[in-house]
PDB file of C-alpha atoms in Angstrom:
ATOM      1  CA  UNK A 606       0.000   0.000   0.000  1.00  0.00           C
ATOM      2  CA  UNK A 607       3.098   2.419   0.568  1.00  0.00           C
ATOM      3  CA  UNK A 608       4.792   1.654  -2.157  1.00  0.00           C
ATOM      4  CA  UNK A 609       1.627   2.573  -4.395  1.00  0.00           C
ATOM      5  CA  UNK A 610       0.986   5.353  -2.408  1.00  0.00           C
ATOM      6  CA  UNK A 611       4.196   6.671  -3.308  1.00  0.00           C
ATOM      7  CA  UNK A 612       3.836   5.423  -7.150  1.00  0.00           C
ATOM      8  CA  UNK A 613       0.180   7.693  -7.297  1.00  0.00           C
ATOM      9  CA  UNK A 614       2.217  10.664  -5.475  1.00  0.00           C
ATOM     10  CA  UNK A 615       4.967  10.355  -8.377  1.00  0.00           C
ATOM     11  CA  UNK A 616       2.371   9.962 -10.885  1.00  0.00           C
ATOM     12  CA  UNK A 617       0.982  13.388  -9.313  1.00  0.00           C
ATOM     13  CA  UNK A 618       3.986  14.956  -9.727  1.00  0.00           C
ATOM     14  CA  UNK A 619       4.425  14.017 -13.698  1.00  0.00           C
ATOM     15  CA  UNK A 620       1.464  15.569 -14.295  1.00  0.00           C
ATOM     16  CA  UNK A 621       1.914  18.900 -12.699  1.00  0.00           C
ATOM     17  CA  UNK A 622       5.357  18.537 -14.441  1.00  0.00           C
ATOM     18  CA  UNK A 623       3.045  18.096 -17.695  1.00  0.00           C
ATOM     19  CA  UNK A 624       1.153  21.476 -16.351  1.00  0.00           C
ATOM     20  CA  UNK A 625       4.220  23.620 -16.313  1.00  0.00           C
ATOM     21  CA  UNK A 626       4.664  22.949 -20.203  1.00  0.00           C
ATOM     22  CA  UNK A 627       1.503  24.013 -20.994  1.00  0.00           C
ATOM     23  CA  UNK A 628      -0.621  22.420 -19.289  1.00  0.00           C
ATOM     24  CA  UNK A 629      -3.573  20.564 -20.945  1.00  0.00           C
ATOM     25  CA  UNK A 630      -4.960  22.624 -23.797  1.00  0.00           C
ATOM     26  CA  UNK A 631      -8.719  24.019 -23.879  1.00  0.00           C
ATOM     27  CA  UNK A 632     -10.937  24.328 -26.857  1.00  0.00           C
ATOM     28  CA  UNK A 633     -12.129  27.456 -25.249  1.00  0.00           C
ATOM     29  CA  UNK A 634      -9.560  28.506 -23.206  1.00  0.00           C
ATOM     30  CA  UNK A 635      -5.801  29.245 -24.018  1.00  0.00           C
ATOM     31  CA  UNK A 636      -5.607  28.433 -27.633  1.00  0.00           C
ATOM     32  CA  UNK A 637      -6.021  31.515 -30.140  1.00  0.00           C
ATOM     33  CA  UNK A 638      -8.859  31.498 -32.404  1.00  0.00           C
ATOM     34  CA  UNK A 639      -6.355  31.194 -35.227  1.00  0.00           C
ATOM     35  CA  UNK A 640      -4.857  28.164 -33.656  1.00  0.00           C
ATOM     36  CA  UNK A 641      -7.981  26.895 -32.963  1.00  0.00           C
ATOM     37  CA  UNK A 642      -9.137  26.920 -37.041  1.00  0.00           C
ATOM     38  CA  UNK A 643      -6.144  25.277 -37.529  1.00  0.00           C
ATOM     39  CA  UNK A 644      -6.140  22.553 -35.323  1.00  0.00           C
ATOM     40  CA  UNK A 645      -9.516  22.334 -36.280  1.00  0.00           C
ATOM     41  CA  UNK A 646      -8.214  22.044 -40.074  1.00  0.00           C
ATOM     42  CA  UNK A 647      -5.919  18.984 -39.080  1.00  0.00           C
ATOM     43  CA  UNK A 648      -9.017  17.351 -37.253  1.00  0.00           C
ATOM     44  CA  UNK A 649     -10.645  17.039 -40.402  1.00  0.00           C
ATOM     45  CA  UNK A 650      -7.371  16.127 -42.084  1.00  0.00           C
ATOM     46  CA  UNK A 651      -7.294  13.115 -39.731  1.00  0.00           C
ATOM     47  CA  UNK A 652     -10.464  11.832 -40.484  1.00  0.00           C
ATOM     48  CA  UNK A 653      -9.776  12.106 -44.070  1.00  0.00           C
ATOM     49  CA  UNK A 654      -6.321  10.645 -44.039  1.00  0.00           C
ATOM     50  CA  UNK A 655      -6.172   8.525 -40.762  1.00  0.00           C
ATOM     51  CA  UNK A 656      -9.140   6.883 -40.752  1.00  0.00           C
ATOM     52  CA  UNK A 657     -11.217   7.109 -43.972  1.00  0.00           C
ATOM     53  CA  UNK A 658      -8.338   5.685 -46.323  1.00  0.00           C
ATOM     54  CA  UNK A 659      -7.939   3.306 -43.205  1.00  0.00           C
ATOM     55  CA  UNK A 660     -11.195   1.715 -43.714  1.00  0.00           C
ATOM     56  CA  UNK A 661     -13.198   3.125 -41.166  1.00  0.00           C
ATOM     57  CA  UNK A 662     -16.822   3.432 -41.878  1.00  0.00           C
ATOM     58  CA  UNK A 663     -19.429   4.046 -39.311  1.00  0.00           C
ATOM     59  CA  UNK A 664     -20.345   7.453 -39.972  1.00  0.00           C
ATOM     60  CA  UNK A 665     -20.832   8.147 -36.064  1.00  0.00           C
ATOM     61  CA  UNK A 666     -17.579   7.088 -35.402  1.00  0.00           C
ATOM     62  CA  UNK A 667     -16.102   9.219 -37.866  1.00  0.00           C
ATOM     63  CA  UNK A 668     -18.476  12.097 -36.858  1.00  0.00           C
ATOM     64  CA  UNK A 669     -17.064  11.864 -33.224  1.00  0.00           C
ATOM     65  CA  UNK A 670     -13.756  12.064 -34.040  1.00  0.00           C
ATOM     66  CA  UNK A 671     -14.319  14.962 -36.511  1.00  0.00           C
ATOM     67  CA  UNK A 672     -15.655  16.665 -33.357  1.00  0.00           C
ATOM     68  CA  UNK A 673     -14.126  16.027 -30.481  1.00  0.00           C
ATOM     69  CA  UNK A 674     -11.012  18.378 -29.944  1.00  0.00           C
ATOM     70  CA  UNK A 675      -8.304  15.702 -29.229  1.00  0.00           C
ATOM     71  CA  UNK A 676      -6.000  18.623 -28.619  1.00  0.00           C
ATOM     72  CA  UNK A 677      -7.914  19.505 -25.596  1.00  0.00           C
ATOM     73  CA  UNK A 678      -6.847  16.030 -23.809  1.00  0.00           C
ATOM     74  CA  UNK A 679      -3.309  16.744 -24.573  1.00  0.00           C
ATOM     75  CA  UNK A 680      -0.001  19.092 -22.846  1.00  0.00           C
ATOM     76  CA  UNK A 681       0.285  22.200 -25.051  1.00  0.00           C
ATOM     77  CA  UNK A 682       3.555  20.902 -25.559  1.00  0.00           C
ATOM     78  CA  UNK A 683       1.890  18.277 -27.921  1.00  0.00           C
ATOM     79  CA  UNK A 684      -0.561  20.659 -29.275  1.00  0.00           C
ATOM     80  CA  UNK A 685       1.246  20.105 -32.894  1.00  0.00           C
ATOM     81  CA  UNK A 686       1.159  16.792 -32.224  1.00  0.00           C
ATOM     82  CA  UNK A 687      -2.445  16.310 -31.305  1.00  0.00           C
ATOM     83  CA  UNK A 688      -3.942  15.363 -34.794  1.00  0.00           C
ATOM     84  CA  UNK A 689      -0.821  12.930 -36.312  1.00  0.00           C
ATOM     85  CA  UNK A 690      -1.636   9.554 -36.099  1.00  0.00           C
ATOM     86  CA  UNK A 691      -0.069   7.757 -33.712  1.00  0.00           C
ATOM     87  CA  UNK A 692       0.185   7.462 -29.554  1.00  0.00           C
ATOM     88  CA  UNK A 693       1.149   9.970 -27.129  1.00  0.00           C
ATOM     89  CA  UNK A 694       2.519   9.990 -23.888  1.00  0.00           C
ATOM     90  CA  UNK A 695       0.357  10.854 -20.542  1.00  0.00           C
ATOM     91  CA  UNK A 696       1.833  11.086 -17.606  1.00  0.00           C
ATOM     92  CA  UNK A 697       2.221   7.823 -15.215  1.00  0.00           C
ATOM     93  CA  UNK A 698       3.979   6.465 -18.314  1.00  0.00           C
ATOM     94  CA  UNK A 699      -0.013   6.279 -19.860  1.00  0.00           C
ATOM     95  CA  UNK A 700      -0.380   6.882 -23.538  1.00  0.00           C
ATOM     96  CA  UNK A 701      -3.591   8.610 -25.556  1.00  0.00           C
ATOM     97  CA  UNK A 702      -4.084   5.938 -28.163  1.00  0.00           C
ATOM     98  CA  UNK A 703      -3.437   7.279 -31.590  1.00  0.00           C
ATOM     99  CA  UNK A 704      -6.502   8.367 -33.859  1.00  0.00           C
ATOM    100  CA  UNK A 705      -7.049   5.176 -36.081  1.00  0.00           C
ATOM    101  CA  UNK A 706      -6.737   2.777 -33.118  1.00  0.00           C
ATOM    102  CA  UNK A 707     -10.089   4.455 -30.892  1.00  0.00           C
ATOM    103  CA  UNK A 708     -12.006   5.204 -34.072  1.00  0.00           C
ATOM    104  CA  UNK A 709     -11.428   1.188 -34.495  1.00  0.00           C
ATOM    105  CA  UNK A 710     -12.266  -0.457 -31.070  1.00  0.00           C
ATOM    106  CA  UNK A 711     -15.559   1.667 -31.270  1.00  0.00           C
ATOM    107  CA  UNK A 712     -16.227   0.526 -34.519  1.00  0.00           C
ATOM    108  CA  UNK A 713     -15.804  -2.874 -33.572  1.00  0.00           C
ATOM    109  CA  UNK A 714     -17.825  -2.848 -30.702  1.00  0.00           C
ATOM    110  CA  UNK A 715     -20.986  -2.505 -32.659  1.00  0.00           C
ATOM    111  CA  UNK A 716     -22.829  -0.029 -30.755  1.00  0.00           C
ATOM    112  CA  UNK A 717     -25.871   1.659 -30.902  1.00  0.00           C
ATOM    113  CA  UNK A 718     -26.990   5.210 -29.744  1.00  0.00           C
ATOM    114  CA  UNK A 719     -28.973   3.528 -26.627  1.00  0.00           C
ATOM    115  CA  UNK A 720     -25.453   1.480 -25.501  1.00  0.00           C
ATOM    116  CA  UNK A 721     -23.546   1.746 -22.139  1.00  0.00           C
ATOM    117  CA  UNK A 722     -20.412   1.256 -22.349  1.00  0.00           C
ATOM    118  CA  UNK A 723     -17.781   0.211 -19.759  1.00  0.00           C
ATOM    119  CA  UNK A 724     -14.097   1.368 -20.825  1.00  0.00           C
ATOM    120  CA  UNK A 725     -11.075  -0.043 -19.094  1.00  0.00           C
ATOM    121  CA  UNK A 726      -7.985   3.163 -18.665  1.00  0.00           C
ATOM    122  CA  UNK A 727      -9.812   5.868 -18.970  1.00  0.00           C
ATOM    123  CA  UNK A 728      -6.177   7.886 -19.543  1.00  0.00           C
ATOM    124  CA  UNK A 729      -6.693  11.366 -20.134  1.00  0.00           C
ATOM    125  CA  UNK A 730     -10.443  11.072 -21.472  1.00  0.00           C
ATOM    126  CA  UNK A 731     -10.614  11.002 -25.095  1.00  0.00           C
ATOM    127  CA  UNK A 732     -11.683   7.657 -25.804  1.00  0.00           C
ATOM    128  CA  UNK A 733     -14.310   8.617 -23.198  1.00  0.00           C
ATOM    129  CA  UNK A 734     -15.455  11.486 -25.348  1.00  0.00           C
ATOM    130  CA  UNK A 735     -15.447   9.933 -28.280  1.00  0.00           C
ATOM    131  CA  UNK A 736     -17.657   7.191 -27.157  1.00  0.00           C
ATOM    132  CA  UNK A 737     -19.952   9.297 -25.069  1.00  0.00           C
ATOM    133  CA  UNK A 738     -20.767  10.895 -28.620  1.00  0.00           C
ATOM    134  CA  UNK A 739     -22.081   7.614 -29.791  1.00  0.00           C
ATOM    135  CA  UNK A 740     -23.234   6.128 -27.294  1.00  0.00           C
ATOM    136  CA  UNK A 741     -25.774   6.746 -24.643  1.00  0.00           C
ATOM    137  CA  UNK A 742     -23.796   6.518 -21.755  1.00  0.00           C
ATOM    138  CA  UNK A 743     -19.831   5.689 -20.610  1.00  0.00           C
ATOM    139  CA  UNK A 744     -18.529   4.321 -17.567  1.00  0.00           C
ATOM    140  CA  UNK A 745     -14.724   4.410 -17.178  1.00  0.00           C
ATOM    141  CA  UNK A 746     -12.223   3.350 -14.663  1.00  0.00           C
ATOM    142  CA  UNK A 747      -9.047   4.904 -14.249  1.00  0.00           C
ATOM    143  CA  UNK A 748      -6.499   3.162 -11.794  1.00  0.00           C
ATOM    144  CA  UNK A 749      -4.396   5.865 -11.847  1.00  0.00           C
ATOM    145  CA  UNK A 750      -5.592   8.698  -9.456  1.00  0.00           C
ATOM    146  CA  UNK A 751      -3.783  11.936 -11.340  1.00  0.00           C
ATOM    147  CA  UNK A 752      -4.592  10.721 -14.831  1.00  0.00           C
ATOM    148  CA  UNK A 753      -8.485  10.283 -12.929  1.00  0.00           C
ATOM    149  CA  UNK A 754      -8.656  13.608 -11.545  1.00  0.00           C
ATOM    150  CA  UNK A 755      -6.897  15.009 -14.715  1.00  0.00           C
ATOM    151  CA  UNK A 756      -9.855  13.449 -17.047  1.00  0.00           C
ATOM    152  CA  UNK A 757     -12.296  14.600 -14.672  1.00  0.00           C
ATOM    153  CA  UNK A 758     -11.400  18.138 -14.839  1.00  0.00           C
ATOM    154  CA  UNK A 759     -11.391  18.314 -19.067  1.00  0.00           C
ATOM    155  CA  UNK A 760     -14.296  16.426 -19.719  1.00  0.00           C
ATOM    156  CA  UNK A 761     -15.914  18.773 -17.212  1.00  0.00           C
ATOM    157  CA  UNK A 762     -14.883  21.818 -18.167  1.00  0.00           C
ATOM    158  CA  UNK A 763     -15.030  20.671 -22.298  1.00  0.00           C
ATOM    159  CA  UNK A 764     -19.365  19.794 -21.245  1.00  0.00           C
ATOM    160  CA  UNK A 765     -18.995  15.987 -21.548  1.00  0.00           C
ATOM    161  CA  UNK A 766     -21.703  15.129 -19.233  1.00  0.00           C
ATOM    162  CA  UNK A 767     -22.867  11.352 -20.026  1.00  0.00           C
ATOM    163  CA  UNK A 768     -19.405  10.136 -18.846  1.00  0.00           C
ATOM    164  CA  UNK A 769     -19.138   8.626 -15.465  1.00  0.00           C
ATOM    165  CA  UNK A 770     -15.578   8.296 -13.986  1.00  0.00           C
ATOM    166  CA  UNK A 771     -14.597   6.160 -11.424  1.00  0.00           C
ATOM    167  CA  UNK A 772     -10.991   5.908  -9.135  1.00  0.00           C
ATOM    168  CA  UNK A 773     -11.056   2.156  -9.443  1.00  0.00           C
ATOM    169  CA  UNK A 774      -9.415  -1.138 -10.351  1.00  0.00           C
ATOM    170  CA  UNK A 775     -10.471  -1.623 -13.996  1.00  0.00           C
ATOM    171  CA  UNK A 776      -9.805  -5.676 -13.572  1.00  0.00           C
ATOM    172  CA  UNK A 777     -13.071  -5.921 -11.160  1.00  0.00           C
ATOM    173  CA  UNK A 778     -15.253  -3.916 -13.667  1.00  0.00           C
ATOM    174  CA  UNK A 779     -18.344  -1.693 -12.337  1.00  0.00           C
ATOM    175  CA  UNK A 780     -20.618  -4.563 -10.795  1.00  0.00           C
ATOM    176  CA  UNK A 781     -22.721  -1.629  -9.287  1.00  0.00           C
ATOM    177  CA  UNK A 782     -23.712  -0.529 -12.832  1.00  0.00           C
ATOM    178  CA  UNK A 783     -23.666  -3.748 -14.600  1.00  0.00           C
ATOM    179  CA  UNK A 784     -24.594  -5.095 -17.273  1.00  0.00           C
ATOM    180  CA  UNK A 785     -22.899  -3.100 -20.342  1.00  0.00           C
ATOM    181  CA  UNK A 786     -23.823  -3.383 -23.685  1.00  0.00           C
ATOM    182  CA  UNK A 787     -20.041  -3.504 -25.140  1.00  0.00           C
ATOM    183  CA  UNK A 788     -16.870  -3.401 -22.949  1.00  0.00           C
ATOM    184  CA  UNK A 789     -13.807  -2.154 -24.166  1.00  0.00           C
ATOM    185  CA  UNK A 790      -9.961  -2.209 -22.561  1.00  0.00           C
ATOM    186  CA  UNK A 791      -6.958   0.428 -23.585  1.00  0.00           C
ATOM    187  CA  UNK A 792      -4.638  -1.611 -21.812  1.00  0.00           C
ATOM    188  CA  UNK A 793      -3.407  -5.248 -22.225  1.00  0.00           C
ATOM    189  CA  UNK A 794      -3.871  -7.696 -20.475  1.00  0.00           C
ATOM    190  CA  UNK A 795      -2.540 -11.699 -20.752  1.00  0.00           C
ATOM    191  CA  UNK A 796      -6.026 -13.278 -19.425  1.00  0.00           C
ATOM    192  CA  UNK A 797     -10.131 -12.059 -19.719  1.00  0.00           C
ATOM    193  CA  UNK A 798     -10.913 -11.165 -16.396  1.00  0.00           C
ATOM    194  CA  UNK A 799     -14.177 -13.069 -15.364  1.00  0.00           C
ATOM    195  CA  UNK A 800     -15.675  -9.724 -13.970  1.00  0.00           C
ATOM    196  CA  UNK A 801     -15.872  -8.402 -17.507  1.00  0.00           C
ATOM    197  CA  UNK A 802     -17.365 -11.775 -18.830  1.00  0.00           C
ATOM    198  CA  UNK A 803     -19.872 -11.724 -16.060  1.00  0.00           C
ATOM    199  CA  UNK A 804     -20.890  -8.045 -16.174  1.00  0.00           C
ATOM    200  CA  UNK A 805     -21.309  -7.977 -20.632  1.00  0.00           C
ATOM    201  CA  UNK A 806     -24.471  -8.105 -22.023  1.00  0.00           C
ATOM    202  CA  UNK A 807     -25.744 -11.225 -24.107  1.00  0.00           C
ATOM    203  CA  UNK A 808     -24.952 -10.142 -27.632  1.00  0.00           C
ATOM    204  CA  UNK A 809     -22.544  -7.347 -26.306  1.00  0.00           C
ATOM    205  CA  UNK A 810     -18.910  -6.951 -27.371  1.00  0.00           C
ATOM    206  CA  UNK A 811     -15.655  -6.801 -24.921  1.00  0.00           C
ATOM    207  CA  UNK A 812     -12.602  -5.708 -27.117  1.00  0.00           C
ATOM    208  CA  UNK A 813      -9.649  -5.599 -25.514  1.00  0.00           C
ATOM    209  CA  UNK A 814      -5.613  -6.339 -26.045  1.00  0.00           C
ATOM    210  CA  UNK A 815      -4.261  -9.496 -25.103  1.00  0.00           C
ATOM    211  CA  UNK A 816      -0.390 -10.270 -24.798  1.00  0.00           C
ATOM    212  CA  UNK A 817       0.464 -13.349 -25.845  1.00  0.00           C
ATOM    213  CA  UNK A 818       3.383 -15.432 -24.558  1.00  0.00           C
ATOM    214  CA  UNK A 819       6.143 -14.127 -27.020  1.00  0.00           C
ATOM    215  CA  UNK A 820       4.930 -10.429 -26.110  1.00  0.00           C
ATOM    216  CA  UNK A 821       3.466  -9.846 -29.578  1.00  0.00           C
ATOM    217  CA  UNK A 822      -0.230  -8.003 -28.406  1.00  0.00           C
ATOM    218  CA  UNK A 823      -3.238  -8.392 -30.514  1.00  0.00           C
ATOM    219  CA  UNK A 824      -6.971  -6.926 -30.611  1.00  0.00           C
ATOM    220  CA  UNK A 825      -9.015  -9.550 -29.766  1.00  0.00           C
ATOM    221  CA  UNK A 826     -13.444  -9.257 -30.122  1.00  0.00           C
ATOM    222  CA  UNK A 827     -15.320 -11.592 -27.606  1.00  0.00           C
ATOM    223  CA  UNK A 828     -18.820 -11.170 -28.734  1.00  0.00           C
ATOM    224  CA  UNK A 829     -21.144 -12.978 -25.858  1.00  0.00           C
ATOM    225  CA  UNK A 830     -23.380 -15.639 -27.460  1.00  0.00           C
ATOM    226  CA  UNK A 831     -26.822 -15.923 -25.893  1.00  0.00           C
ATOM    227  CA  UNK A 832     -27.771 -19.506 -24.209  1.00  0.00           C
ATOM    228  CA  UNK A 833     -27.188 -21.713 -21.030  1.00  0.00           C
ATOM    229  CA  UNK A 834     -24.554 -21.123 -20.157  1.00  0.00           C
ATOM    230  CA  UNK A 835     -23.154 -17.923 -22.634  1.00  0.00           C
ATOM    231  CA  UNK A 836     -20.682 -18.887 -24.663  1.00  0.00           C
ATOM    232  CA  UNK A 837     -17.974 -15.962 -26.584  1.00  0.00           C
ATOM    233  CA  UNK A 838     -17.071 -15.772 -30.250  1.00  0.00           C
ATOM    234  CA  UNK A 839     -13.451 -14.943 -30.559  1.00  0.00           C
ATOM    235  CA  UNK A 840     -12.167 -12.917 -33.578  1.00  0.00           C
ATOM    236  CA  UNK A 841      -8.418 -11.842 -33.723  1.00  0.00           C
ATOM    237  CA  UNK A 842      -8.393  -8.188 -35.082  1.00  0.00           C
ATOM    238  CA  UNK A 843      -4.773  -7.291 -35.924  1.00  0.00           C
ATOM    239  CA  UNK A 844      -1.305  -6.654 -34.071  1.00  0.00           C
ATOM    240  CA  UNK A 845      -1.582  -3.915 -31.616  1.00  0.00           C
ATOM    241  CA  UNK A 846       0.637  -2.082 -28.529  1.00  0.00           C
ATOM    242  CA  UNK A 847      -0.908  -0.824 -25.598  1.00  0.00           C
ATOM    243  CA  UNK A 848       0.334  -0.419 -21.781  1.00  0.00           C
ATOM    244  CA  UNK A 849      -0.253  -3.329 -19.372  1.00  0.00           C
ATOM    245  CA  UNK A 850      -3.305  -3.592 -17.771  1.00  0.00           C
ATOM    246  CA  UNK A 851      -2.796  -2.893 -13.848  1.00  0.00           C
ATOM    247  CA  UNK A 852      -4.078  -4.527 -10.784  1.00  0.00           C
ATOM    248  CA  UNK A 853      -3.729  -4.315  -7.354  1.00  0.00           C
ATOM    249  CA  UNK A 854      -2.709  -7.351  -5.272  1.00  0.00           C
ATOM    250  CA  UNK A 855      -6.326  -7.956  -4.110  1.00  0.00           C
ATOM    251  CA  UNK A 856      -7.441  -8.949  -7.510  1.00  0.00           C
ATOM    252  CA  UNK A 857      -4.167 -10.898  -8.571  1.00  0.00           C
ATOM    253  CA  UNK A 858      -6.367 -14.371  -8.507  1.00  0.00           C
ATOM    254  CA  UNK A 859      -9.124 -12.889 -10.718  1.00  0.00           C
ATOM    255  CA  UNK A 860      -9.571 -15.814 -13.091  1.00  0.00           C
ATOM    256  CA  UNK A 861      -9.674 -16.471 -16.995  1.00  0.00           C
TER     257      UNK A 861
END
């Protein structure tokens, strides 16, 4: 308990570090209305380039990520960075996924405007936002307590209010608000925790990373079959790289 008391005190630490660069940027706040057209300009730049010629289809997918300002969940020290389309780096040694990966996890997870959705990491937010624009509501569980209170602050100030955040141990899931209608994990992980098989809708989607033995990661999509008991499809996606999935020692025996 020390020692990860210690680990959440560094972690606080990184991100005011993070603060005196720049901070994280505001799409109302900070950010000239120049800079804003701009950045604006490269949103739409992504979509085209990132994640239309990428094969991504679902036209509220790609309507969330045309609107939600990614910049905002990012240091102004990354603010050039903030539309390019690849990872980067949080503090607590967290990453925001890069552009093509979140538009395709959502796609994947086959959702409809009624869903609830359960995200593992929520990380600065983003995935959060983008979801909570095609979805009807998000849960998402942050294990980190600075990257939690940092998400809670944006997605507060930036008017995301079907998100609900939680300082929690993403393995267990949200049992309080269970079932979800898709689950879906930013982190990687070398089992399924039961928790998430337990608390998925029949028919729903969990899509998560899973490390195999060599280290290689892939996507993985578990859709849950209805019957007695539930049985899951599996479906590879493609190769991935995301952080470890983290756990505290209570849930260390949570079973495949």
């Amino acid at each position: 308990m020390k020692r990860q008391y210690i680990l959440f005190l560094l972690c606080g630490l990184l991100c005011l570090l993070m603060a005196g660069q720049g901070g994280v940027a505001s799409e109302e706040e900070g950010v000239a209305d120049d800079k804003k057209n701009d950045l604006a300009l490269k949103r739409q730049q992504m979509v085209r380039e990132a994640l239309l010629k990428a094969g991504i289809q679902d036209q509220r997918v790609l309507k969330a990520m045309a609107t939600v300002p990614r910049h905002a969940f990012v240091a102004n020290a990354l603010l050039e960075s903030a539309y390019e389309n690849h990872p980067l780096s949080l503090c607590c040694g967290q990453t925001i996924s890069q552009p093509f990966i979140v538009a395709y996890m959502i796609e994947m997870a086959n959702l409809t405007p009624q869903s609830r959705v359960l995200e593992i990491g929520t990380g600065c937010g983003y995935n959060a936002a983008v979801l909570s624009r095609v979805c009807r509501r998000v849960y998402s569980l942050e294990i980190h307590q600075a990257l939690h209170q940092q998400a809670k602050q944006t997605l507060s100030r930036l008017g995301y209010h079907n998100i609900e955040l939680a300082f929690k141990d993403g393995v267990r899931g949200w049992p309080d608000v269970a079932p979800f209608d898709a689950i879906l994990s930013t982190a990687a992980s070398t089992f399924v925790p039961q928790s998430w098989q337990d608390q998925l809708k029949e028919g729903g989607c969990l899509i998560m990373p899973l490390e195999e033995s060599d280290g290689e990661q892939y996507l993985w999509r578990f859709t849950k079959v209805p019957g007695d008991p539930p049985v899951f499809k599996k479906e590879k996606l493609l190769a991935v790289r995301f952080v470890p999935l983290l756990r505290d020692a209570k849930t260390e025996g949570d079973a495949q």
